[in-house]
Short mmCIF file of C-alpha atoms in Angstrom, two decimals:
data_model
loop_
_atom_site.label_atom_id
_atom_site.label_comp_id
_atom_site.label_asym_id
_atom_site.label_seq_id
_atom_site.Cartn_x
_atom_site.Cartn_y
_atom_site.Cartn_z
CA UNK H 1 77.09 73.63 -77.55
CA UNK H 2 75.06 70.62 -78.63
CA UNK H 3 73.17 70.61 -81.92
CA UNK H 4 69.94 70.41 -80.01
CA UNK H 5 70.79 73.54 -78.03
CA UNK H 6 71.68 75.38 -81.24
CA UNK H 7 68.37 74.40 -82.72
CA UNK H 8 66.45 75.42 -79.62
CA UNK H 9 68.10 78.81 -79.55
CA UNK H 10 67.18 79.44 -83.15
CA UNK H 11 63.53 78.51 -82.77
CA UNK H 12 62.14 81.96 -81.84
CA UNK H 13 63.65 83.43 -85.01
CA UNK H 14 62.38 80.56 -87.13
CA UNK H 15 58.97 80.98 -85.55
CA UNK H 16 58.88 84.57 -86.77
CA UNK H 17 59.97 83.46 -90.23
CA UNK H 18 57.39 80.71 -90.21
CA UNK H 19 54.53 83.14 -89.69
CA UNK H 20 55.90 85.60 -92.22
CA UNK H 21 56.08 82.81 -94.81
CA UNK H 22 52.52 81.75 -93.96
CA UNK H 23 51.15 85.28 -94.09
CA UNK H 24 52.80 86.26 -97.37
CA UNK H 25 51.89 82.95 -98.97
CA UNK H 26 48.27 83.23 -97.84
CA UNK H 27 47.88 86.78 -99.15
CA UNK H 28 49.67 85.93 -102.38
CA UNK H 29 47.58 82.82 -102.97
CA UNK H 30 44.31 84.59 -102.25
CA UNK H 31 45.26 87.37 -104.63
CA UNK H 32 46.37 84.84 -107.23
CA UNK H 33 43.03 83.05 -107.03
CA UNK H 34 41.15 86.34 -107.52
CA UNK H 35 43.35 87.43 -110.44
CA UNK H 36 43.33 83.93 -111.92
CA UNK H 37 39.57 83.51 -111.81
CA UNK H 38 38.99 86.94 -113.40
CA UNK H 39 41.53 86.21 -116.16
CA UNK H 40 40.07 82.80 -116.78
CA UNK H 41 36.52 84.15 -117.11
CA UNK H 42 37.78 86.81 -119.54
CA UNK H 43 39.36 84.03 -121.60
CA UNK H 44 36.31 81.79 -121.33
CA UNK H 45 33.96 84.46 -122.63
CA UNK H 46 36.62 85.76 -125.05
CA UNK H 47 35.86 89.33 -123.98
CA UNK H 48 37.11 91.71 -126.65
CA UNK H 49 40.15 93.89 -125.76
CA UNK H 50 40.65 92.21 -122.41
CA UNK H 51 41.22 88.72 -123.79
CA UNK H 52 44.45 89.55 -125.66
CA UNK H 53 45.72 91.50 -122.64
CA UNK H 54 45.15 88.46 -120.45
CA UNK H 55 47.03 86.29 -122.93
CA UNK H 56 50.00 88.67 -122.88
CA UNK H 57 49.97 88.79 -119.08
CA UNK H 58 49.79 85.03 -118.57
CA UNK H 59 52.51 84.35 -121.13
CA UNK H 60 54.88 86.85 -119.50
CA UNK H 61 54.08 85.76 -115.96
CA UNK H 62 54.47 82.06 -116.63
CA UNK H 63 57.57 82.30 -118.79
CA UNK H 64 59.76 84.48 -116.58
CA UNK H 65 61.30 83.44 -113.25
CA UNK H 66 59.82 84.79 -110.04
CA UNK H 67 63.34 85.83 -109.09
CA UNK H 68 63.49 88.26 -112.01
CA UNK H 69 59.95 89.47 -111.38
CA UNK H 70 60.95 90.32 -107.81
CA UNK H 71 64.09 92.16 -108.98
CA UNK H 72 61.90 94.28 -111.20
CA UNK H 73 59.46 95.06 -108.42
CA UNK H 74 62.17 95.73 -105.83
CA UNK H 75 64.92 97.43 -107.81
CA UNK H 76 63.41 98.74 -111.06
CA UNK H 77 60.00 99.99 -109.95
CA UNK H 78 61.38 102.53 -107.44
CA UNK H 79 63.23 104.14 -110.39
CA UNK H 80 59.82 104.59 -111.99
CA UNK H 81 58.55 106.18 -108.80
CA UNK H 82 56.72 103.16 -107.41
CA UNK H 83 58.29 102.23 -104.11
CA UNK H 84 56.98 99.12 -102.38
CA UNK H 85 58.23 97.52 -99.16
CA UNK H 86 59.97 94.18 -99.53
CA UNK H 87 56.90 92.36 -98.21
CA UNK H 88 54.61 94.19 -100.60
CA UNK H 89 56.95 93.26 -103.45
CA UNK H 90 56.80 89.64 -102.35
CA UNK H 91 53.01 89.58 -102.27
CA UNK H 92 52.63 91.41 -105.58
CA UNK H 93 55.22 89.12 -107.18
CA UNK H 94 53.45 86.03 -105.92
CA UNK H 95 50.09 87.31 -107.18
CA UNK H 96 51.62 88.20 -110.55
CA UNK H 97 53.13 84.74 -110.97
CA UNK H 98 50.34 82.80 -109.26
CA UNK H 99 47.52 84.61 -111.06
CA UNK H 100 48.71 83.23 -114.39
CA UNK H 101 49.01 79.70 -113.03
CA UNK H 102 45.60 79.89 -111.37
CA UNK H 103 44.11 81.22 -114.62
CA UNK H 104 45.46 78.20 -116.47
CA UNK H 105 44.05 75.93 -113.73
CA UNK H 106 40.57 77.44 -113.92
CA UNK H 107 40.61 77.46 -117.71
CA UNK H 108 41.50 73.78 -117.71
CA UNK H 109 38.51 73.14 -115.47
CA UNK H 110 36.10 75.16 -117.59
CA UNK H 111 37.25 73.43 -120.74
CA UNK H 112 36.82 70.06 -119.10
CA UNK H 113 33.04 70.43 -119.01
CA UNK H 114 31.47 68.18 -121.62
CA UNK H 115 29.81 69.95 -124.53
CA UNK H 116 26.65 67.93 -123.94
CA UNK H 117 26.27 69.55 -120.51
CA UNK H 118 26.45 72.96 -122.15
CA UNK H 119 23.89 71.91 -124.76
CA UNK H 120 21.57 70.59 -122.08
CA UNK H 121 21.79 74.01 -120.43
CA UNK H 122 21.16 75.82 -123.69
CA UNK H 123 18.25 73.53 -124.46
CA UNK H 124 16.36 74.71 -121.38
CA UNK H 125 16.84 78.30 -122.52
CA UNK H 126 19.68 79.44 -120.28
CA UNK H 127 21.37 82.64 -121.44
CA UNK H 128 25.14 82.86 -121.80
CA UNK H 129 25.52 84.25 -118.29
CA UNK H 130 23.07 81.80 -116.75
CA UNK H 131 24.96 78.99 -118.43
CA UNK H 132 28.16 80.32 -116.86
CA UNK H 133 26.59 80.67 -113.45
CA UNK H 134 24.65 77.41 -113.21
CA UNK H 135 26.66 75.02 -115.37
CA UNK H 136 30.16 76.24 -116.21
CA UNK H 137 31.20 77.71 -112.84
CA UNK H 138 30.05 74.97 -110.45
CA UNK H 139 31.35 72.15 -112.61
CA UNK H 140 34.43 73.98 -113.88
CA UNK H 141 35.53 74.99 -110.38
CA UNK H 142 35.18 71.41 -109.19
CA UNK H 143 37.23 70.22 -112.15
CA UNK H 144 39.94 72.78 -111.47
CA UNK H 145 40.47 71.89 -107.80
CA UNK H 146 43.39 69.49 -108.47
CA UNK H 147 45.22 72.16 -110.47
CA UNK H 148 44.50 74.79 -107.81
CA UNK H 149 45.81 72.50 -105.08
CA UNK H 150 49.03 71.93 -107.01
CA UNK H 151 49.38 75.70 -107.56
CA UNK H 152 48.87 76.44 -103.87
CA UNK H 153 51.68 74.09 -102.88
CA UNK H 154 53.87 75.48 -105.66
CA UNK H 155 53.31 79.09 -104.57
CA UNK H 156 54.11 78.36 -100.94
CA UNK H 157 57.41 76.86 -102.00
CA UNK H 158 58.10 79.85 -104.23
CA UNK H 159 58.07 82.15 -101.18
CA UNK H 160 61.58 80.86 -100.42
CA UNK H 161 62.78 83.07 -103.28
CA UNK H 162 61.67 86.13 -101.24
CA UNK H 163 65.00 85.76 -99.48
CA UNK H 164 66.71 87.64 -102.34
CA UNK H 165 64.88 90.83 -101.43
CA UNK H 166 65.62 90.32 -97.73
CA UNK H 167 62.17 89.42 -96.48
CA UNK H 168 62.78 87.62 -93.17
CA UNK H 169 60.74 84.55 -94.06
CA UNK H 170 61.90 80.98 -93.35
CA UNK H 171 64.65 80.60 -95.94
CA UNK H 172 66.00 84.06 -95.29
CA UNK H 173 66.06 83.34 -91.56
CA UNK H 174 68.03 80.14 -92.12
CA UNK H 175 70.52 81.75 -94.49
CA UNK H 176 71.02 84.66 -92.09
CA UNK H 177 71.67 82.36 -89.14
CA UNK H 178 74.07 80.25 -91.17
CA UNK H 179 75.92 83.40 -92.23
CA UNK H 180 76.25 84.53 -88.64
CA UNK H 181 76.96 81.31 -86.77
CA UNK H 182 78.00 78.70 -89.38
CA UNK H 183 75.82 75.94 -87.90
CA UNK H 184 74.75 74.99 -91.39
CA UNK H 185 73.42 71.50 -90.70
CA UNK H 186 71.29 72.45 -87.70
CA UNK H 187 69.66 75.45 -89.35
CA UNK H 188 68.96 73.60 -92.56
CA UNK H 189 67.28 70.80 -90.60
CA UNK H 190 65.02 73.33 -88.89
CA UNK H 191 64.29 74.94 -92.25
CA UNK H 192 63.27 71.68 -93.89
CA UNK H 193 61.13 70.67 -90.92
CA UNK H 194 59.40 74.05 -90.92
CA UNK H 195 58.42 73.75 -94.61
CA UNK H 196 57.31 70.18 -94.04
CA UNK H 197 55.08 71.29 -91.16
CA UNK H 198 53.30 73.66 -93.53
CA UNK H 199 53.24 71.61 -96.68
CA UNK H 200 52.60 68.00 -95.71
CA UNK H 201 49.38 68.55 -93.72
CA UNK H 202 48.21 71.08 -96.29
CA UNK H 203 48.84 68.64 -99.11
CA UNK H 204 46.83 65.95 -97.29
CA UNK H 205 43.96 68.36 -96.64
CA UNK H 206 43.93 69.44 -100.28
CA UNK H 207 43.86 65.85 -101.51
CA UNK H 208 40.93 65.17 -99.20
CA UNK H 209 39.14 68.29 -100.47
CA UNK H 210 39.74 67.25 -104.08
CA UNK H 211 37.98 63.98 -103.46
CA UNK H 212 35.12 65.61 -101.56
CA UNK H 213 34.48 68.23 -104.21
CA UNK H 214 34.71 65.67 -106.99
CA UNK H 215 32.22 63.38 -105.30
CA UNK H 216 29.92 66.26 -104.32
CA UNK H 217 29.81 67.52 -107.88
CA UNK H 218 30.09 64.49 -110.11
CA UNK H 219 29.38 61.56 -107.81
CA UNK H 220 32.58 59.66 -108.49
CA UNK Y 1 -6.69 75.14 -142.92
CA UNK Y 2 -4.65 75.93 -139.83
CA UNK Y 3 -1.04 77.00 -140.11
CA UNK Y 4 1.48 74.36 -139.12
CA UNK Y 5 3.32 74.69 -135.81
CA UNK Y 6 6.62 74.01 -137.53
CA UNK Y 7 7.50 74.67 -141.11
CA UNK Y 8 10.92 73.73 -142.46
CA UNK Y 9 11.60 75.13 -145.91
CA UNK Y 10 14.51 74.18 -148.22
CA UNK Y 11 16.91 73.66 -145.33
CA UNK Y 12 20.57 73.18 -146.27
CA UNK Y 13 23.30 72.40 -143.79
CA UNK Y 14 27.06 72.18 -144.30
CA UNK Y 15 29.98 71.33 -142.04
CA UNK Y 16 32.68 73.33 -143.79
CA UNK Y 17 32.44 71.82 -147.27
CA UNK Y 18 30.57 68.67 -146.37
CA UNK Y 19 26.93 68.89 -147.37
CA UNK Y 20 24.99 67.36 -144.47
CA UNK Y 21 21.36 68.20 -145.19
CA UNK Y 22 19.97 68.65 -148.69
CA UNK Y 23 16.82 70.63 -149.30
CA UNK Y 24 14.82 69.45 -146.31
CA UNK Y 25 11.14 70.42 -146.39
CA UNK Y 26 8.36 69.43 -144.07
CA UNK Y 27 5.50 70.70 -141.97
CA UNK Y 28 4.32 69.60 -138.58
CA UNK Y 29 0.86 70.42 -137.23
CA UNK Y 30 -0.01 70.87 -133.60
CA UNK Y 31 -0.58 67.55 -131.88
CA UNK Y 32 1.20 65.54 -134.56
CA UNK Y 33 4.06 63.14 -134.03
CA UNK Y 34 6.73 63.03 -136.70
CA UNK Y 35 9.43 60.37 -136.57
CA UNK Y 36 12.74 60.77 -138.32
CA UNK Y 37 14.04 57.42 -139.48
CA UNK Y 38 17.10 56.45 -141.41
CA UNK Y 39 20.49 54.82 -141.17
CA UNK Y 40 23.22 56.20 -138.93
CA UNK Y 41 24.86 59.28 -140.37
CA UNK Y 42 21.83 60.17 -142.46
CA UNK Y 43 21.47 63.56 -140.77
CA UNK Y 44 18.52 62.85 -138.44
CA UNK Y 45 20.16 64.16 -135.30
CA UNK Y 46 21.67 67.09 -137.15
CA UNK Y 47 18.24 68.07 -138.42
CA UNK Y 48 16.84 67.86 -134.91
CA UNK Y 49 19.70 69.97 -133.57
CA UNK Y 50 19.05 72.60 -136.25
CA UNK Y 51 15.53 72.88 -134.88
CA UNK Y 52 16.84 73.80 -131.45
CA UNK Y 53 19.63 76.14 -132.49
CA UNK Y 54 22.38 73.75 -131.47
CA UNK Y 55 23.52 73.63 -135.09
CA UNK Y 56 23.41 76.49 -137.55
CA UNK Y 57 22.00 75.96 -141.03
CA UNK Y 58 23.26 77.82 -144.08
CA UNK Y 59 20.22 78.10 -146.31
CA UNK Y 60 16.50 77.74 -146.11
CA UNK Y 61 14.12 78.83 -143.39
CA UNK Y 62 12.31 77.59 -140.35
CA UNK Y 63 9.02 79.00 -139.13
CA UNK Y 64 7.90 78.05 -135.66
CA UNK Y 65 4.49 79.00 -134.33
CA UNK Y 66 4.14 81.72 -136.95
CA UNK Y 67 7.53 83.21 -136.13
CA UNK Y 68 10.42 83.21 -138.63
CA UNK Y 69 13.57 81.80 -137.07
CA UNK Y 70 16.44 84.26 -137.46
CA UNK Y 71 19.14 82.05 -135.92
CA UNK Y 72 20.15 84.90 -133.59
CA UNK Y 73 21.24 83.61 -130.15
CA UNK Y 74 18.70 85.79 -128.34
CA UNK Y 75 15.83 84.42 -130.38
CA UNK Y 76 16.92 80.81 -129.89
CA UNK Y 77 17.05 81.47 -126.18
CA UNK Y 78 13.39 82.47 -126.37
CA UNK Y 79 12.36 79.66 -128.71
CA UNK Y 80 14.06 76.95 -126.68
CA UNK Y 81 11.55 77.56 -123.92
CA UNK Y 82 8.89 76.43 -126.37
CA UNK Y 83 10.92 73.72 -128.06
CA UNK Y 84 12.02 71.15 -125.49
CA UNK Y 85 14.82 68.77 -126.31
CA UNK Y 86 15.87 65.46 -124.75
CA UNK Y 87 19.24 63.90 -125.56
CA UNK Y 88 20.57 60.38 -125.82
CA UNK Y 89 22.98 60.98 -122.93
CA UNK Y 90 20.33 62.47 -120.56
CA UNK Y 91 22.74 65.20 -119.44
CA UNK Y 92 21.22 66.00 -116.11
CA UNK Y 93 23.38 68.45 -114.20
CA UNK Y 94 25.36 66.19 -111.84
CA UNK Y 95 25.74 68.82 -109.11
CA UNK Y 96 22.01 69.49 -108.78
CA UNK Y 97 19.40 67.14 -107.44
CA UNK Y 98 16.37 66.04 -109.44
CA UNK Y 99 14.16 68.92 -108.34
CA UNK Y 100 16.91 71.52 -108.88
CA UNK Y 101 17.55 70.11 -112.33
CA UNK Y 102 13.90 70.46 -113.24
CA UNK Y 103 13.30 73.86 -111.63
CA UNK Y 104 16.31 75.62 -113.17
CA UNK Y 105 14.51 76.44 -116.41
CA UNK Y 106 11.11 77.49 -115.06
CA UNK Y 107 12.57 79.59 -112.21
CA UNK Y 108 15.65 81.16 -113.78
CA UNK Y 109 14.74 81.31 -117.46
CA UNK Y 110 11.00 81.84 -117.27
CA UNK Y 111 11.15 83.69 -113.94
CA UNK Y 112 8.09 81.88 -112.62
CA UNK Y 113 7.61 81.47 -108.89
CA UNK Y 114 8.49 78.29 -107.08
CA UNK Y 115 4.98 78.08 -105.65
CA UNK Y 116 3.47 78.14 -109.13
CA UNK Y 117 5.87 75.64 -110.66
CA UNK Y 118 6.16 73.09 -107.88
CA UNK Y 119 2.68 71.52 -108.16
CA UNK Y 120 3.14 71.09 -111.91
CA UNK Y 121 6.53 69.49 -111.42
CA UNK Y 122 5.15 67.15 -108.76
CA UNK Y 123 2.46 66.08 -111.17
CA UNK Y 124 4.96 65.49 -113.96
CA UNK Y 125 7.16 63.47 -111.62
CA UNK Y 126 4.17 61.35 -110.68
CA UNK Y 127 3.31 60.78 -114.31
CA UNK Y 128 6.76 59.37 -114.98
CA UNK Y 129 6.80 57.40 -111.73
CA UNK Y 130 9.59 59.42 -110.15
CA UNK Y 131 7.73 61.31 -107.42
CA UNK Y 132 9.86 59.75 -104.68
CA UNK Y 133 13.11 60.88 -106.25
CA UNK Y 134 12.79 64.67 -106.06
CA UNK Y 135 15.78 64.97 -103.74
CA UNK Y 136 17.95 62.29 -105.35
CA UNK Y 137 21.10 63.20 -107.23
CA UNK Y 138 21.64 61.99 -110.81
CA UNK Y 139 24.45 59.68 -109.62
CA UNK Y 140 21.87 57.76 -107.57
CA UNK Y 141 19.61 57.07 -110.54
CA UNK Y 142 19.65 54.43 -113.26
CA UNK Y 143 19.86 55.41 -116.91
CA UNK Y 144 16.14 55.01 -117.43
CA UNK Y 145 15.35 57.08 -114.37
CA UNK Y 146 17.73 59.82 -115.51
CA UNK Y 147 16.08 59.89 -118.90
CA UNK Y 148 12.63 60.20 -117.33
CA UNK Y 149 13.89 63.16 -115.29
CA UNK Y 150 15.42 64.69 -118.41
CA UNK Y 151 12.00 64.46 -120.08
CA UNK Y 152 10.36 66.15 -117.09
CA UNK Y 153 13.05 68.84 -117.13
CA UNK Y 154 12.11 69.67 -120.71
CA UNK Y 155 8.35 69.44 -120.09
CA UNK Y 156 8.53 71.73 -117.07
CA UNK Y 157 9.01 74.66 -119.44
CA UNK Y 158 5.62 73.85 -121.00
CA UNK Y 159 6.98 73.55 -124.54
CA UNK Y 160 4.78 73.46 -127.61
CA UNK Y 161 7.11 71.07 -129.37
CA UNK Y 162 9.31 68.28 -128.02
CA UNK Y 163 12.41 66.96 -129.78
CA UNK Y 164 13.59 63.47 -128.79
CA UNK Y 165 17.05 62.57 -130.05
CA UNK Y 166 17.53 58.79 -129.76
CA UNK Y 167 16.53 58.98 -126.13
CA UNK Y 168 16.54 55.22 -125.59
CA UNK Y 169 19.74 54.45 -127.49
CA UNK Y 170 21.91 54.10 -124.40
CA UNK Y 171 19.37 52.36 -122.15
CA UNK Y 172 19.03 48.74 -121.09
CA UNK Y 173 16.22 46.95 -122.95
CA UNK Y 174 13.80 46.85 -120.02
CA UNK Y 175 14.25 50.54 -119.36
CA UNK Y 176 13.65 51.36 -122.99
CA UNK Y 177 10.03 50.34 -122.66
CA UNK Y 178 9.43 52.61 -119.64
CA UNK Y 179 10.79 55.63 -121.43
CA UNK Y 180 8.94 54.87 -124.66
CA UNK Y 181 5.71 54.46 -122.73
CA UNK Y 182 6.15 57.92 -121.30
CA UNK Y 183 6.62 59.40 -124.75
CA UNK Y 184 3.63 57.46 -126.06
CA UNK Y 185 1.55 58.75 -123.15
CA UNK Y 186 2.62 62.30 -123.98
CA UNK Y 187 1.44 61.84 -127.53
CA UNK Y 188 -1.84 60.17 -126.62
CA UNK Y 189 -3.18 61.90 -123.54
CA UNK Y 190 -1.44 65.25 -123.85
CA UNK Y 191 -1.50 65.61 -127.62
CA UNK Y 192 2.07 66.89 -127.46
CA UNK Y 193 3.60 67.81 -130.81
CA UNK Y 194 6.77 65.82 -131.19
CA UNK Y 195 9.70 65.15 -133.45
CA UNK Y 196 11.28 61.83 -132.61
CA UNK Y 197 14.54 60.33 -133.83
CA UNK Y 198 14.54 56.66 -132.96
CA UNK Y 199 15.73 53.22 -133.96
CA UNK Y 200 12.81 51.51 -132.18
CA UNK Y 201 10.69 50.56 -135.16
CA UNK Y 202 7.71 49.08 -133.30
CA UNK Y 203 7.47 52.23 -131.28
CA UNK Y 204 7.83 54.42 -134.36
CA UNK Y 205 5.09 52.49 -136.11
CA UNK Y 206 2.68 52.96 -133.22
CA UNK Y 207 3.35 56.57 -132.57
CA UNK Y 208 3.97 58.19 -135.98
CA UNK Y 209 1.46 60.40 -137.71
CA UNK Y 210 4.14 61.20 -140.23
CA UNK Y 211 7.45 59.59 -141.13
CA UNK Y 212 10.45 61.26 -142.71
CA UNK Y 213 12.92 58.73 -144.01
CA UNK Y 214 16.36 60.27 -144.43
CA UNK Y 215 19.39 58.83 -146.17
CA UNK Y 216 22.58 60.73 -146.98
CA UNK Y 217 21.06 63.97 -145.74
CA UNK Y 218 18.08 63.85 -148.10
CA UNK Y 219 14.46 63.10 -147.39
CA UNK Y 220 13.80 59.91 -149.37
CA UNK Y 221 10.27 59.30 -148.21
CA UNK Y 222 7.72 61.48 -146.55
CA UNK Y 223 4.55 59.58 -145.79
CA UNK Y 224 1.86 59.09 -143.19
CA UNK Y 225 3.08 56.76 -140.47
CA UNK Y 226 1.37 53.50 -141.32
CA UNK Y 227 2.09 53.76 -144.99
CA UNK Y 228 5.83 53.96 -144.52
CA UNK Y 229 5.94 50.72 -142.59
CA UNK Y 230 3.49 48.81 -144.76
CA UNK Y 231 4.33 50.10 -148.23
CA UNK Y 232 7.75 51.73 -148.34
CA UNK Y 233 8.20 53.23 -151.78
CA UNK Y 234 11.94 53.45 -152.26
CA UNK Y 235 14.40 50.62 -152.30
CA UNK Y 236 16.48 52.43 -149.66
CA UNK Y 237 13.54 52.41 -147.28
CA UNK Y 238 12.68 48.80 -148.05
CA UNK Y 239 16.26 47.74 -147.32
CA UNK Y 240 16.32 49.87 -144.19
CA UNK Y 241 13.14 48.33 -142.82
CA UNK Y 242 14.33 44.82 -143.71
CA UNK Y 243 17.61 45.45 -141.87
CA UNK Y 244 15.79 46.67 -138.75
CA UNK Y 245 14.18 43.25 -138.41
CA UNK Y 246 11.23 44.12 -136.21
#
């Protein structure tokens, strides 16, 4: 059988994996953005009680491998009576890891706002919350777009680790096929192309968005 | 005798252990223009910032419009609506157009209606020659234009006192005159009470009812405007005026 035929035969399975990767990544990234923005606001306003909790969470999440986080969710949590499906574990793991990265991205953006902008806002009588809403958020979000874009790409690539808890996403599909049929080269080529199809256009779109947002907000 | 609009009493300001302002005392009556003069680092801007709650002071008291300043954030938030401030770096909000920059305070802070505020803002924009720029974004404006908008943004709150912190220091020479004319007009035709930090001596001479000359965080001279320029008392002030070469 020619390589091309092998590849063609595998495509339906890869197609399934492709959409599973996309779906889990999308849900994980959305969740990470929500968690990250909440954590970052807690840190920005230094909310009592919550602020130290956020610090503990982000330090743990950023300084442990996703692989180990997934093992905990998949193997240890059921012992504690919390049983999640593999896909749920994947999404929760990605949100847990991604939330901390997104928080750091937003925080970097908020801290990038010049103090004179904040003083100009204070000088017209804005309250703390109004300052957040009309000055810090719009400018800080624009400043954090590059970091968010990098995190999005990073999190999509991290979904390949889901293979260790047997989620049939792209990498798992490839490894399975290789295990069954030994056409290593062919399946790896498909795998690489599949990731490239997701990541290269996305990366271009995100770069374009970065520039648009930057110009729309700061005019340069 | 009427009570002064602003009364600063034995004000002391420290940054950690550095003593920035020493025993600053002065009064400002409604309609008066006070200029703060002095070499760089003399504490002029710091004093101005203390009067808008952007810097805390450690001792002394400020009374504004009969109200003792407590330095609590909530009170400053209230007072800032009556004490407008314009900065050297304009600091318009880059993501909002001219009109949105100006309306933010009146609509969101003072909760006035757009219909009530808009005619006033239009009039202010006309006064500063910027009526055609309501929909422009800060990035489309020159420095002088931005500064004029920043002045309107502060005036839109209808303050009783305006603080100008070296507002022409980063402008091209020809734009300096435009901005100074606007401030002069405010003093003359609107009788606005103002505290002005400036290095433009001709302007200061024309506009000042009262001059505070600061050096090393202390008031060295406190005189009516003309007198300071014609008969400076201290050697510091004489040297300062000689060095300004105007």
